[in-house]
mmCIF file of C-alpha atoms in Angstrom:
data_model
loop_
_atom_site.group_PDB
_atom_site.id
_atom_site.type_symbol
_atom_site.label_atom_id
_atom_site.label_comp_id
_atom_site.label_asym_id
_atom_site.label_seq_id
_atom_site.Cartn_x
_atom_site.Cartn_y
_atom_site.Cartn_z
ATOM 1 C CA MET A 1 -140.909 178.534 -47.515
ATOM 2 C CA LYS A 2 -139.860 180.996 -50.212
ATOM 3 C CA ILE A 3 -136.825 183.200 -49.721
ATOM 4 C CA GLU A 4 -138.991 186.318 -49.477
ATOM 5 C CA ASP A 5 -141.040 184.810 -46.643
ATOM 6 C CA LEU A 6 -137.888 183.666 -44.857
ATOM 7 C CA VAL A 7 -136.330 187.123 -45.073
ATOM 8 C CA VAL A 8 -139.496 188.680 -43.640
ATOM 9 C CA ALA A 9 -139.506 186.157 -40.786
ATOM 10 C CA LEU A 10 -135.804 186.808 -40.205
ATOM 11 C CA SER A 11 -136.388 190.574 -40.075
ATOM 12 C CA LYS A 12 -138.642 189.922 -37.067
ATOM 13 C CA ASP A 13 -136.156 187.567 -35.377
ATOM 14 C CA PRO A 14 -132.689 188.402 -36.764
ATOM 15 C CA PHE A 15 -130.695 186.415 -34.217
ATOM 16 C CA ASN A 16 -132.552 183.145 -34.812
ATOM 17 C CA PRO A 17 -129.956 180.551 -35.936
ATOM 18 C CA THR A 18 -132.534 178.351 -37.628
ATOM 19 C CA LEU A 19 -133.977 181.173 -39.719
ATOM 20 C CA ASN A 20 -130.490 182.370 -40.673
ATOM 21 C CA PHE A 21 -129.627 178.819 -41.713
ATOM 22 C CA ASP A 22 -132.793 178.429 -43.766
ATOM 23 C CA VAL A 23 -132.117 181.726 -45.550
ATOM 24 C CA ALA A 24 -128.544 180.612 -46.262
ATOM 25 C CA VAL A 25 -129.736 177.327 -47.752
ATOM 26 C CA GLU A 26 -132.185 179.130 -50.026
ATOM 27 C CA TYR A 27 -129.551 181.597 -51.199
ATOM 28 C CA GLU A 28 -127.165 178.734 -51.920
ATOM 29 C CA LYS A 29 -129.867 176.980 -53.978
ATOM 30 C CA GLN A 30 -130.057 180.158 -56.063
ATOM 31 C CA ASN A 31 -126.243 180.146 -56.496
ATOM 32 C CA GLN A 32 -125.984 183.386 -54.550
ATOM 33 C CA THR A 33 -123.002 182.136 -52.587
ATOM 34 C CA ALA A 34 -121.929 185.492 -51.123
ATOM 35 C CA SER A 35 -125.338 185.908 -49.514
ATOM 36 C CA ALA A 36 -125.378 182.256 -48.482
ATOM 37 C CA VAL A 37 -121.991 182.592 -46.793
ATOM 38 C CA SER A 38 -123.175 185.655 -44.908
ATOM 39 C CA PHE A 39 -126.185 183.837 -43.469
ATOM 40 C CA TYR A 40 -124.254 180.632 -42.753
ATOM 41 C CA LEU A 41 -121.779 182.727 -40.768
ATOM 42 C CA ARG A 42 -124.640 184.400 -38.901
ATOM 43 C CA THR A 43 -125.935 180.919 -38.061
ATOM 44 C CA ALA A 44 -122.511 179.944 -36.737
ATOM 45 C CA GLU A 45 -122.303 183.088 -34.623
ATOM 46 C CA TYR A 46 -125.837 183.117 -33.230
ATOM 47 C CA GLY A 47 -126.165 179.371 -32.766
ATOM 48 C CA TYR A 48 -122.758 178.657 -31.258
ATOM 49 C CA GLU A 49 -124.104 177.918 -27.767
ATOM 50 C CA SER A 50 -127.545 176.613 -28.680
ATOM 51 C CA HIS A 51 -127.550 174.919 -32.121
ATOM 52 C CA PRO A 52 -124.336 172.912 -32.563
ATOM 53 C CA THR A 53 -125.520 170.834 -35.511
ATOM 54 C CA LEU A 54 -126.561 173.945 -37.443
ATOM 55 C CA VAL A 55 -123.256 175.648 -36.639
ATOM 56 C CA TYR A 56 -121.292 172.596 -37.792
ATOM 57 C CA ALA A 57 -123.340 172.249 -40.992
ATOM 58 C CA SER A 58 -122.966 175.990 -41.645
ATOM 59 C CA LEU A 59 -119.175 175.819 -41.414
ATOM 60 C CA LEU A 60 -119.131 172.885 -43.834
ATOM 61 C CA LYS A 61 -121.396 174.743 -46.231
ATOM 62 C CA VAL A 62 -119.244 177.896 -46.032
ATOM 63 C CA ALA A 63 -116.287 175.725 -47.042
ATOM 64 C CA HIS A 64 -118.332 174.385 -49.952
ATOM 65 C CA CYS A 65 -119.324 177.875 -51.086
ATOM 66 C CA PHE A 66 -115.697 179.034 -51.082
ATOM 67 C CA ASP A 67 -114.531 175.812 -52.752
ATOM 68 C CA ASP A 68 -116.898 176.527 -55.636
ATOM 69 C CA GLN A 69 -115.082 179.834 -56.190
ATOM 70 C CA ASN A 70 -111.793 178.011 -56.835
ATOM 71 C CA ASP A 71 -108.397 179.129 -55.628
ATOM 72 C CA ARG A 72 -109.634 179.664 -52.064
ATOM 73 C CA ASN A 73 -107.838 176.655 -50.575
ATOM 74 C CA ALA A 74 -106.721 178.348 -47.350
ATOM 75 C CA THR A 75 -110.251 179.582 -46.651
ATOM 76 C CA VAL A 76 -111.792 176.191 -47.449
ATOM 77 C CA SER A 77 -109.305 174.395 -45.224
ATOM 78 C CA ASN A 78 -109.846 176.884 -42.409
ATOM 79 C CA CYS A 79 -113.634 176.432 -42.498
ATOM 80 C CA LEU A 80 -113.336 172.648 -42.491
ATOM 81 C CA LEU A 81 -110.851 172.705 -39.629
ATOM 82 C CA GLN A 82 -113.136 175.005 -37.631
ATOM 83 C CA ALA A 83 -116.031 172.579 -38.151
ATOM 84 C CA VAL A 84 -113.939 169.599 -37.029
ATOM 85 C CA ALA A 85 -112.671 171.490 -33.995
ATOM 86 C CA TYR A 86 -116.228 172.486 -33.090
ATOM 87 C CA LEU A 87 -117.764 168.980 -33.325
ATOM 88 C CA PRO A 88 -114.847 166.545 -33.500
ATOM 89 C CA TYR A 89 -117.031 163.464 -33.070
ATOM 90 C CA ARG A 90 -118.860 163.884 -36.393
ATOM 91 C CA PRO A 91 -117.420 162.243 -39.553
ATOM 92 C CA GLU A 92 -118.516 164.668 -42.287
ATOM 93 C CA GLY A 93 -115.782 167.255 -41.722
ATOM 94 C CA TYR A 94 -113.110 164.583 -41.794
ATOM 95 C CA PHE A 95 -114.486 163.271 -45.070
ATOM 96 C CA LEU A 96 -114.500 166.745 -46.606
ATOM 97 C CA LEU A 97 -110.934 167.336 -45.391
ATOM 98 C CA ALA A 98 -109.829 164.004 -46.874
ATOM 99 C CA GLN A 99 -111.567 164.807 -50.156
ATOM 100 C CA PHE A 100 -110.052 168.314 -50.175
ATOM 101 C CA HIS A 101 -106.525 166.942 -49.726
ATOM 102 C CA GLU A 102 -107.147 164.235 -52.327
ATOM 103 C CA ARG A 103 -107.955 166.930 -54.918
ATOM 104 C CA LEU A 104 -104.694 168.680 -54.006
ATOM 105 C CA GLY A 105 -102.687 165.446 -54.276
ATOM 106 C CA GLN A 106 -101.759 165.640 -50.591
ATOM 107 C CA TRP A 107 -102.036 161.925 -50.011
ATOM 108 C CA GLN A 108 -100.777 161.566 -46.446
ATOM 109 C CA GLU A 109 -103.174 164.288 -45.302
ATOM 110 C CA CYS A 110 -106.018 162.602 -47.197
ATOM 111 C CA TYR A 111 -105.209 159.244 -45.605
ATOM 112 C CA THR A 112 -104.903 160.736 -42.119
ATOM 113 C CA TRP A 113 -108.199 162.672 -42.215
ATOM 114 C CA ALA A 114 -110.068 159.686 -43.665
ATOM 115 C CA ASN A 115 -108.665 157.397 -40.996
ATOM 116 C CA ILE A 116 -109.603 159.781 -38.180
ATOM 117 C CA GLY A 117 -113.084 160.175 -39.655
ATOM 118 C CA LEU A 118 -113.594 156.420 -39.590
ATOM 119 C CA HIS A 119 -113.271 156.610 -35.801
ATOM 120 C CA ASN A 120 -115.954 159.314 -35.525
ATOM 121 C CA GLN A 121 -119.224 157.785 -36.602
ATOM 122 C CA LEU A 122 -122.145 159.770 -35.237
ATOM 123 C CA ASN A 123 -125.190 158.618 -37.176
ATOM 124 C CA SER A 124 -127.583 161.538 -36.748
ATOM 125 C CA PRO A 125 -128.110 163.278 -40.091
ATOM 126 C CA LEU A 126 -127.223 166.879 -40.784
ATOM 127 C CA PRO A 127 -129.988 169.279 -41.852
ATOM 128 C CA VAL A 128 -128.324 169.617 -45.294
ATOM 129 C CA HIS A 129 -126.452 167.289 -47.598
ATOM 130 C CA VAL A 130 -122.677 167.825 -47.645
ATOM 131 C CA GLY A 131 -121.632 164.830 -49.753
ATOM 132 C CA TYR A 132 -121.147 162.383 -46.895
ATOM 133 C CA GLU A 133 -122.976 159.141 -47.732
ATOM 134 C CA GLY A 134 -121.737 156.992 -44.868
ATOM 135 C CA ASN A 135 -118.444 155.564 -43.718
ATOM 136 C CA TYR A 136 -117.800 153.935 -47.087
ATOM 137 C CA VAL A 137 -116.858 157.346 -48.532
ATOM 138 C CA LEU A 138 -114.163 157.637 -45.870
ATOM 139 C CA LEU A 139 -113.008 154.096 -46.670
ATOM 140 C CA PHE A 140 -112.803 155.062 -50.332
ATOM 141 C CA GLU A 141 -110.668 158.124 -49.569
ATOM 142 C CA LYS A 142 -108.424 156.028 -47.339
ATOM 143 C CA ALA A 143 -108.030 153.355 -50.012
ATOM 144 C CA VAL A 144 -107.108 155.819 -52.750
ATOM 145 C CA ALA A 145 -104.648 157.648 -50.515
ATOM 146 C CA ALA A 146 -103.167 154.372 -49.250
ATOM 147 C CA TRP A 147 -102.086 153.520 -52.782
ATOM 148 C CA TRP A 148 -100.311 156.864 -53.206
ATOM 149 C CA ILE A 149 -98.423 156.608 -49.902
ATOM 150 C CA GLY A 150 -97.082 153.145 -50.654
ATOM 151 C CA ARG A 151 -99.686 150.959 -48.966
ATOM 152 C CA LYS A 152 -100.767 148.953 -51.999
ATOM 153 C CA ASP A 153 -101.917 145.864 -50.086
ATOM 154 C CA GLU A 154 -104.018 147.953 -47.699
ATOM 155 C CA SER A 155 -105.526 149.832 -50.640
ATOM 156 C CA ILE A 156 -106.477 146.603 -52.431
ATOM 157 C CA GLN A 157 -107.941 145.143 -49.229
ATOM 158 C CA ILE A 158 -110.132 148.212 -48.570
ATOM 159 C CA LEU A 159 -111.216 148.450 -52.209
ATOM 160 C CA GLY A 160 -112.147 144.755 -52.105
ATOM 161 C CA ARG A 161 -114.323 145.381 -49.035
ATOM 162 C CA LEU A 162 -115.945 148.349 -50.762
ATOM 163 C CA ASN A 163 -116.558 146.320 -53.916
ATOM 164 C CA ALA A 164 -118.540 143.787 -51.872
ATOM 165 C CA MET A 165 -120.748 146.531 -50.370
ATOM 166 C CA ASP A 166 -123.998 147.931 -51.665
ATOM 167 C CA ILE A 167 -122.826 151.505 -52.304
ATOM 168 C CA ASP A 168 -123.626 154.405 -54.623
ATOM 169 C CA PRO A 169 -123.111 153.341 -58.272
ATOM 170 C CA GLY A 170 -120.632 156.176 -58.884
ATOM 171 C CA TYR A 171 -118.490 155.002 -55.998
ATOM 172 C CA LYS A 172 -118.886 151.356 -57.066
ATOM 173 C CA SER A 173 -117.571 152.244 -60.525
ATOM 174 C CA ALA A 174 -114.644 154.187 -59.036
ATOM 175 C CA VAL A 175 -113.831 151.276 -56.727
ATOM 176 C CA GLN A 176 -113.763 148.832 -59.635
ATOM 177 C CA HIS A 177 -111.694 151.212 -61.763
ATOM 178 C CA ASN A 178 -109.159 151.636 -58.962
ATOM 179 C CA LEU A 179 -108.978 147.876 -58.363
ATOM 180 C CA GLU A 180 -108.180 147.340 -62.041
ATOM 181 C CA ARG A 181 -105.623 150.163 -62.103
ATOM 182 C CA ILE A 182 -103.896 149.098 -58.892
ATOM 183 C CA GLY A 183 -103.904 145.440 -59.907
ATOM 184 C CA ASN A 184 -101.981 146.380 -63.054
ATOM 185 C CA ALA A 185 -99.533 148.762 -61.389
ATOM 186 C CA SER A 186 -96.402 148.290 -59.384
ATOM 187 C CA ILE A 187 -95.055 150.395 -56.548
#
């Protein structure tokens, strides 16, 4: 449905979490992140009791929208933490927290969030893609962070497991690169 049609439908049912979510997704596709954030937040507010998956996905997407603006680390972290607190049994928020801390070079935090996420493996898909491809992305984050916190053997072991898996080619390349780099480094 086009954005215009969604907005008309929403004007007739403004508290509908699904319509608010759909409008947010369309605005995000158009790189209108301020509008997208507004409708994701409306989804989170109006769907809190009735649409937990949409609320969770909305909080993750709000974090993504603010992350794209750069220099909004506290806001991004807060959104991700709210999502994890809301649905702590889903892995996506943990992955995004691990990835967030990896980019900041906060290796213990990256390792911790990835490890917790590996213990939260709900398999039902979200209504939008947030970058989570399966538990191997959490394993990758854990492996990279393990190296930086002095767990070289654990890092090599996890990367070896990942290398034997059928995973996204970008991740496969990164796994092989890290195995080569770690194999030639000393702690």
